[in-house]
Amino acid sequence: MSKAILFYEPGPAEVQCLEDVTVPAPAPGEVRIRVAAIGLNRSDLIFRSGHHPMKPQSPSGNGAEAAGVVDSVGPGVTSIAIGEAVCVVPHMDPERGTYGELINVAADRVMKASPHLTMEENGAFWASYLTAWGGLIEEGKLAEGDFVIIPAASSSVGLAAIQIAKMVGAVPIAITGSESKVAALRDAGAAHVMLSSDTNLAEHIMTITGGVGARVVFDPVGGDQTLVLAAAMARRGIYVLYGVLSGGVTPFPVGPAFEKLLTMTIFRLDFVNRPEELPRAMAFLEQGLACGLLKPVIDSTFPFEEVVQAHHHMASNRQFGKIVLTV
C-alpha cells in the first residue's frame, strides 16, 4: 500500500485526507515514480476549492508537479530508466495529481531532474521557472535593457521572473502588496520595488524608466490595476496576463493600448498541446542553473501529511518563494 492525499468534494483545506491506496504497475507508455518532493502551486488551492476550469472528481487527487525516482516503467517506455531522478512536467490531471508517495505518469510528461538541483529544489523549480520563461521569453520577447513590471513579485513565479529578467539583462521592477517584503525583494535581485497600494504607481514607474515605460508587464493579478500598469508601459509594449488573482473583472486597457499600440496576451503552461516549447525552455533554464544565475527560493517545507497546514500557509500570502511538501 501507498499513501495519497485525496478529497471527495471541493472545499477548504480540511477536505483533504491522507489515505492508503494501491498504485498499480504502470500501464503501457507510463512510468511509476516514488515521489520525494511536491511543489505547491496556487492552482492547487483553486482546484481544491472547485474554482478551477478543470473540475475535481470524487475522490480527486491534486498537484501539478513533483520530483522523485523512477520505481518502474511500463511496456514500451525506453526514454526513462528505473532508478533515474525525474520531475513531472507541470500539468493538471484531475484524475490523478501528484500528491502521492507513488504516482503513475505518462512517460511523455516526465523529464529528467536537473543535476544542478537537490531533489527538494527540483520539486520547487520547474512550474515556477517554466511559467516565468514562457511569459517573459516566449510571449514577452524580453531582451537586454528592457524594463519589466512584475506584480506579486514575492511569489515563486515572481522571484523566478526577477532572476530570468536579470539573466537576459533586463531591469525587473517588482510590485508587492506587503511593505515587509520590500527589502527581501531587493535582496532577491529586483532593481526597483514598489507597493501596489502606491496611488501614483504609474507615474513613479515612468520616472524610474526615464519616461520610456516598461516594455513588458508579467501579471498574475489582473483586475483594475491592469489599467494602472498599462499606463506605465512603453510604446508597443506587451502585457502578459498569466492569472487573475484579483478575482474580479480584468478590463482591457483600451486607452493606453490605442495610445501606445500595446499588445495584451494570455499565457499558461501547456506543454501537452505545445510540446515543441519544452526543449527550448529546458535549454534556457539549464543554462541558467549551470551558470548559477537561477536558483529556486524555497519559503518552507512541510511533511507530506501536513498538507492542510501547507495549503493554509499558501492561502495566507505570507510566503516568500515556494512551498514544498516532502515525502
GROMACS .gro file of N, CA and C in nm, residues 2 19 22 34 39 43 49 54 56 60 62 65 67 87 104 111 125 147 158 177-178 210 222 259 293 295 316:
model
   81
    2SER      N    1   0.029   0.231  -0.052
    2SER     CA    2   0.097   0.360  -0.058
    2SER      C    3   0.002   0.466  -0.004
   19GLU      N    4  -0.485   0.890   0.270
   19GLU     CA    5  -0.545   0.758   0.260
   19GLU      C    6  -0.447   0.655   0.205
   22THR      N    7  -0.379   0.168  -0.347
   22THR     CA    8  -0.299   0.072  -0.422
   22THR      C    9  -0.264   0.133  -0.557
   34ARG      N   10   0.851   0.714  -0.742
   34ARG     CA   11   0.850   0.724  -0.596
   34ARG      C   12   0.882   0.869  -0.562
   39GLY      N   13   0.605   2.036  -0.527
   39GLY     CA   14   0.592   2.181  -0.522
   39GLY      C   15   0.446   2.221  -0.522
   43SER      N   16  -0.258   2.709  -0.823
   43SER     CA   17  -0.363   2.633  -0.892
   43SER      C   18  -0.412   2.516  -0.808
   49SER      N   19  -1.063   2.403  -0.425
   49SER     CA   20  -1.183   2.479  -0.386
   49SER      C   21  -1.297   2.466  -0.487
   54MET      N   22  -1.076   2.302  -1.465
   54MET     CA   23  -1.086   2.156  -1.452
   54MET      C   24  -1.155   2.124  -1.320
   56PRO      N   25  -1.277   1.880  -1.008
   56PRO     CA   26  -1.234   1.758  -0.940
   56PRO      C   27  -1.340   1.649  -0.948
   60SER      N   28  -1.074   1.283  -0.563
   60SER     CA   29  -0.983   1.350  -0.654
   60SER      C   30  -0.846   1.365  -0.591
   62ASN      N   31  -0.466   1.582  -0.638
   62ASN     CA   32  -0.433   1.724  -0.659
   62ASN      C   33  -0.285   1.732  -0.691
   65GLU      N   34   0.297   1.916  -1.000
   65GLU     CA   35   0.440   1.887  -1.019
   65GLU      C   36   0.492   1.804  -0.902
   67ALA      N   37   0.889   1.574  -0.786
   67ALA     CA   38   1.021   1.519  -0.820
   67ALA      C   39   1.041   1.390  -0.742
   87CYS      N   40   1.143   1.455  -1.287
   87CYS     CA   41   1.040   1.550  -1.246
   87CYS      C   42   0.919   1.533  -1.337
  104ASN      N   43   0.168   0.719  -1.097
  104ASN     CA   44   0.189   0.681  -1.236
  104ASN      C   45   0.168   0.802  -1.324
  111MET      N   46   1.033   1.435  -1.718
  111MET     CA   47   1.163   1.480  -1.767
  111MET      C   48   1.269   1.449  -1.661
  125PHE      N   49   1.125   2.390  -0.847
  125PHE     CA   50   1.176   2.475  -0.955
  125PHE      C   51   1.086   2.486  -1.077
  147PHE      N   52   1.273   4.723  -1.947
  147PHE     CA   53   1.214   4.727  -1.814
  147PHE      C   54   1.096   4.631  -1.813
  158GLY      N   55   0.706   3.500  -0.939
  158GLY     CA   56   0.760   3.636  -0.939
  158GLY      C   57   0.910   3.638  -0.917
  177GLY      N   58   0.237   4.378  -0.242
  177GLY     CA   59   0.134   4.436  -0.157
  177GLY      C   60   0.177   4.446  -0.013
  178SER      N   61   0.298   4.400   0.019
  178SER     CA   62   0.344   4.395   0.158
  178SER      C   63   0.472   4.474   0.176
  210GLY      N   64   1.282   5.661  -1.692
  210GLY     CA   65   1.324   5.777  -1.769
  210GLY      C   66   1.220   5.823  -1.869
  222GLY      N   67  -0.421   4.081  -1.243
  222GLY     CA   68  -0.530   4.137  -1.321
  222GLY      C   69  -0.611   4.238  -1.240
  259GLU      N   70  -0.317   5.437  -2.744
  259GLU     CA   71  -0.216   5.544  -2.741
  259GLU      C   72  -0.076   5.491  -2.769
  293LEU      N   73   2.289   3.146  -1.225
  293LEU     CA   74   2.203   3.264  -1.235
  293LEU      C   75   2.060   3.236  -1.191
  295LYS      N   76   1.812   3.001  -0.929
  295LYS     CA   77   1.812   2.921  -0.806
  295LYS      C   78   1.675   2.936  -0.740
  316SER      N   79  -0.243   3.225   0.311
  316SER     CA   80  -0.217   3.343   0.393
  316SER      C   81  -0.140   3.451   0.319
   0.00000   0.00000   0.00000
